[in-house]
PDB file of C-alpha atoms in Angstrom:
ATOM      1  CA  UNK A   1      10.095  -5.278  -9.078  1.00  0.00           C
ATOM      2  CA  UNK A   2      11.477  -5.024  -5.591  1.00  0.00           C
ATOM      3  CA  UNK A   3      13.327  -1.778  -4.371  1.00  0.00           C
ATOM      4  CA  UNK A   4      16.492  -1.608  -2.250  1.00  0.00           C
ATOM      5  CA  UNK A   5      15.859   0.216   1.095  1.00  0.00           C
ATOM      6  CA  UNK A   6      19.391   1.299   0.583  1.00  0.00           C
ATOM      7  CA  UNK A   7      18.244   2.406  -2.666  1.00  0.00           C
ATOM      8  CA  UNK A   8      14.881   3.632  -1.554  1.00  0.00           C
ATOM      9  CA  UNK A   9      16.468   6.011   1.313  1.00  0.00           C
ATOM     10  CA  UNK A  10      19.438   7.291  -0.473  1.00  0.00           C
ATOM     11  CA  UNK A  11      17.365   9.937  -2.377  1.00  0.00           C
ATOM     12  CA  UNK A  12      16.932  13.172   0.052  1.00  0.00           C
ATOM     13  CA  UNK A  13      13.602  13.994  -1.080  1.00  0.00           C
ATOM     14  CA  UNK A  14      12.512  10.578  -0.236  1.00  0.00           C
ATOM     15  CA  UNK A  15      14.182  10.844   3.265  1.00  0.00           C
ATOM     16  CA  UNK A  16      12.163  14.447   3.687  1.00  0.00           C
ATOM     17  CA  UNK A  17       9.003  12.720   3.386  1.00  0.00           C
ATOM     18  CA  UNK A  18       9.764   9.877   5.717  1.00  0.00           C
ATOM     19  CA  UNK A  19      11.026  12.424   8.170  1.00  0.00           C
ATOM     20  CA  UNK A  20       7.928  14.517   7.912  1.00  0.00           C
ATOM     21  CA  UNK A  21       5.937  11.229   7.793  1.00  0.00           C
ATOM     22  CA  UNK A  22       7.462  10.595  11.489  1.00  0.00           C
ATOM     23  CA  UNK A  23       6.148  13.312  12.971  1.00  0.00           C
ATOM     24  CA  UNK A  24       2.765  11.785  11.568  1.00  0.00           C
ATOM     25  CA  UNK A  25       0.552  10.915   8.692  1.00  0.00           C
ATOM     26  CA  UNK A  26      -0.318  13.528   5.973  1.00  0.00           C
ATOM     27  CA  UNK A  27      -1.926  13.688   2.750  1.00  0.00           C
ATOM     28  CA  UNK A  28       0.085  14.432  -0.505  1.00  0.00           C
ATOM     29  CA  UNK A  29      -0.919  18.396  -0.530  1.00  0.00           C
ATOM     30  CA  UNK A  30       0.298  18.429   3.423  1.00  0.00           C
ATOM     31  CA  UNK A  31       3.280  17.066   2.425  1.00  0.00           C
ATOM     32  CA  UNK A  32       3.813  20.025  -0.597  1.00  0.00           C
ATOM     33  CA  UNK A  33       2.898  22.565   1.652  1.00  0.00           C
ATOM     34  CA  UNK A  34       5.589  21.863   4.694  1.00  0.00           C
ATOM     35  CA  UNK A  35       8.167  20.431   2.245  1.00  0.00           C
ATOM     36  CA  UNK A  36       8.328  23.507  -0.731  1.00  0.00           C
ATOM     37  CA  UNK A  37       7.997  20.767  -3.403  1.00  0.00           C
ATOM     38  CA  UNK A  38       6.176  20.351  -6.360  1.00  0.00           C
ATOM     39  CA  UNK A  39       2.729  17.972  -5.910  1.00  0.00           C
ATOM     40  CA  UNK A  40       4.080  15.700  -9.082  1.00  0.00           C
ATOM     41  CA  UNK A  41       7.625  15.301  -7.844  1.00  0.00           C
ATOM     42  CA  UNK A  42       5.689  14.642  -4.039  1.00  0.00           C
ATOM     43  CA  UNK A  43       3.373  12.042  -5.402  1.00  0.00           C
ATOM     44  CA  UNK A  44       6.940  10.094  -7.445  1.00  0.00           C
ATOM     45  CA  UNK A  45       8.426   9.901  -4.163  1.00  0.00           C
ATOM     46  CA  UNK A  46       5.788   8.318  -2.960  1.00  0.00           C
ATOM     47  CA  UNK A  47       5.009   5.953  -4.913  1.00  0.00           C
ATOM     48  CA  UNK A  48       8.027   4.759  -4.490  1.00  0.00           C
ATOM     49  CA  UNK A  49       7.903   4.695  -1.411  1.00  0.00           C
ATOM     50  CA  UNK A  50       4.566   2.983  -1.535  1.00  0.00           C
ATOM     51  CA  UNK A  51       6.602   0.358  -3.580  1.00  0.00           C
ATOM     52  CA  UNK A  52       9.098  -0.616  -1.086  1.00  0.00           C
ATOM     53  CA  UNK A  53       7.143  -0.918   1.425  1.00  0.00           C
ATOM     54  CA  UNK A  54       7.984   2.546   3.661  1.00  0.00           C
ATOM     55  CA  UNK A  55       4.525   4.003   3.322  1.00  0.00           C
ATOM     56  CA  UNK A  56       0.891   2.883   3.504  1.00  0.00           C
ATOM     57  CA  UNK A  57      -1.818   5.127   1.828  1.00  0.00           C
ATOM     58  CA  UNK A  58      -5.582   5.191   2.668  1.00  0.00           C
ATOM     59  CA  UNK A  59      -8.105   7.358   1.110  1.00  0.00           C
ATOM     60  CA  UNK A  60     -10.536   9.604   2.941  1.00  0.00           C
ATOM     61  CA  UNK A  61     -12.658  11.430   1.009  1.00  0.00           C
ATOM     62  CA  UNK A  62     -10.602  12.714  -2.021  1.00  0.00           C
ATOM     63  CA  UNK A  63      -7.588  12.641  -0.260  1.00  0.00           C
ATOM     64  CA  UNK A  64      -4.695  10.041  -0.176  1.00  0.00           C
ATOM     65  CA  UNK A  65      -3.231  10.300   3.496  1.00  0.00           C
ATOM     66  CA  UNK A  66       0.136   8.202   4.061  1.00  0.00           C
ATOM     67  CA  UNK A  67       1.846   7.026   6.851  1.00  0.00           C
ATOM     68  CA  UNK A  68       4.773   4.700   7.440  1.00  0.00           C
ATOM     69  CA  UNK A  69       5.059   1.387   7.602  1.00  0.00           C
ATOM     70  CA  UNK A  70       7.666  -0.483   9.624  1.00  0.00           C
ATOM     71  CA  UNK A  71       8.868  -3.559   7.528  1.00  0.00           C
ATOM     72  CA  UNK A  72      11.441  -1.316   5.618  1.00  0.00           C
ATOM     73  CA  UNK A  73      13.212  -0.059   9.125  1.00  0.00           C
ATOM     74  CA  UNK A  74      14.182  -3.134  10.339  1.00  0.00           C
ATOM     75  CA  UNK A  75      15.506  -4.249   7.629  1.00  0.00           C
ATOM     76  CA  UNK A  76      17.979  -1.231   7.780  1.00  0.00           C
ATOM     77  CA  UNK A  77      17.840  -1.845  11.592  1.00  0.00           C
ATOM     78  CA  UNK A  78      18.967  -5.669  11.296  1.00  0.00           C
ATOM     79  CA  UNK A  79      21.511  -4.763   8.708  1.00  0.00           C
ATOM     80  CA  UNK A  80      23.201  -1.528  10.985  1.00  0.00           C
ATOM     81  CA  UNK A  81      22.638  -3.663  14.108  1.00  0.00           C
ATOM     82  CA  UNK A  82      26.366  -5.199  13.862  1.00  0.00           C
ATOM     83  CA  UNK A  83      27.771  -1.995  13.162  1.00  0.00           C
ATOM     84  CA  UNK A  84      26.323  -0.272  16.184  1.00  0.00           C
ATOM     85  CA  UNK A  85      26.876  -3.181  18.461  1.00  0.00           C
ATOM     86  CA  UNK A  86      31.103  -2.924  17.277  1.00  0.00           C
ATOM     87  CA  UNK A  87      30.747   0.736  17.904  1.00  0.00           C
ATOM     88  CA  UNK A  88      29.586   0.283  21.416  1.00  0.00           C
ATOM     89  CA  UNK A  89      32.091  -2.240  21.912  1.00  0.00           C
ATOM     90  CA  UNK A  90      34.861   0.502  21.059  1.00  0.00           C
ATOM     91  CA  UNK A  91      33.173   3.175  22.717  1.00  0.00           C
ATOM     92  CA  UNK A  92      32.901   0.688  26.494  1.00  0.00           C
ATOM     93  CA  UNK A  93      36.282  -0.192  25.933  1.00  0.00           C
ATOM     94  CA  UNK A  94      37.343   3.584  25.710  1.00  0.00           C
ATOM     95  CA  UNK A  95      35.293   4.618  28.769  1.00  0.00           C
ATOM     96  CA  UNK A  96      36.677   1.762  30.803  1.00  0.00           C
ATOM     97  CA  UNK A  97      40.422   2.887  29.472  1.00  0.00           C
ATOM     98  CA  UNK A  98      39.402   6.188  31.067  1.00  0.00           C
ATOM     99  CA  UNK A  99      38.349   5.139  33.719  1.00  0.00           C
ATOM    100  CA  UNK A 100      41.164   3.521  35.080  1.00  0.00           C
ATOM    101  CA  UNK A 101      43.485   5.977  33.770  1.00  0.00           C
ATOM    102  CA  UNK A 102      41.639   8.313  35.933  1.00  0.00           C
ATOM    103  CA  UNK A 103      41.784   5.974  39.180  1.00  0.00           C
ATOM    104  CA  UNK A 104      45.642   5.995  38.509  1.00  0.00           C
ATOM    105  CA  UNK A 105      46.155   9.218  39.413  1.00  0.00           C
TER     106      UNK A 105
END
């Protein structure tokens, strides 16, 4: 079954863990320890993560250490992409406005 990103990202613990994940890859108990959460409701989030493609595990020694993956993100890049390009748009057109109503006087 494939997940949503949308879906995927709108839980908050789930968007915890890919934060933390930015700063770098950590095993499950790393990830309990700097988020306060419980190693079960950890190891749910990622597996789904692991499902939609936002993490990639590898084992060394007994430990499962995860990292992201970058499939996922530009999917939600391509799909914000229009939005951000109409917002600079707006924004440009403001700072010219401005502009020349600054020149004018």
């Amino acid at each position: 079954m494939a997940l949503d990103v949308f879906t995927v990202v709108a839980e908050p613990q789930r968007r915890r863990i890919l934060e933390q994940l930015r700063r770098g890859q950590a095993s499950v108990g790393e990830l309990v320890d700097v988020l306060d959460l419980s190693q079960p409701t950890v190891s749910k989030h990622l597996r789904i993560l692991r499902q939609a493609g936002f993490v990639t595990c590898r084992t060394a020694a007994q430990h499962r250490i995860y990292s992201l993956h970058r499939d996922p993100f530009d999917e939600l890049e391509a799909w914000l992409r229009p939005y951000r390009q109409q917002w600079d748009r707006h924004l440009d057109a403001l700072g010219h406005h401005l502009d020349s109503k600054e020149n004018r006087t």
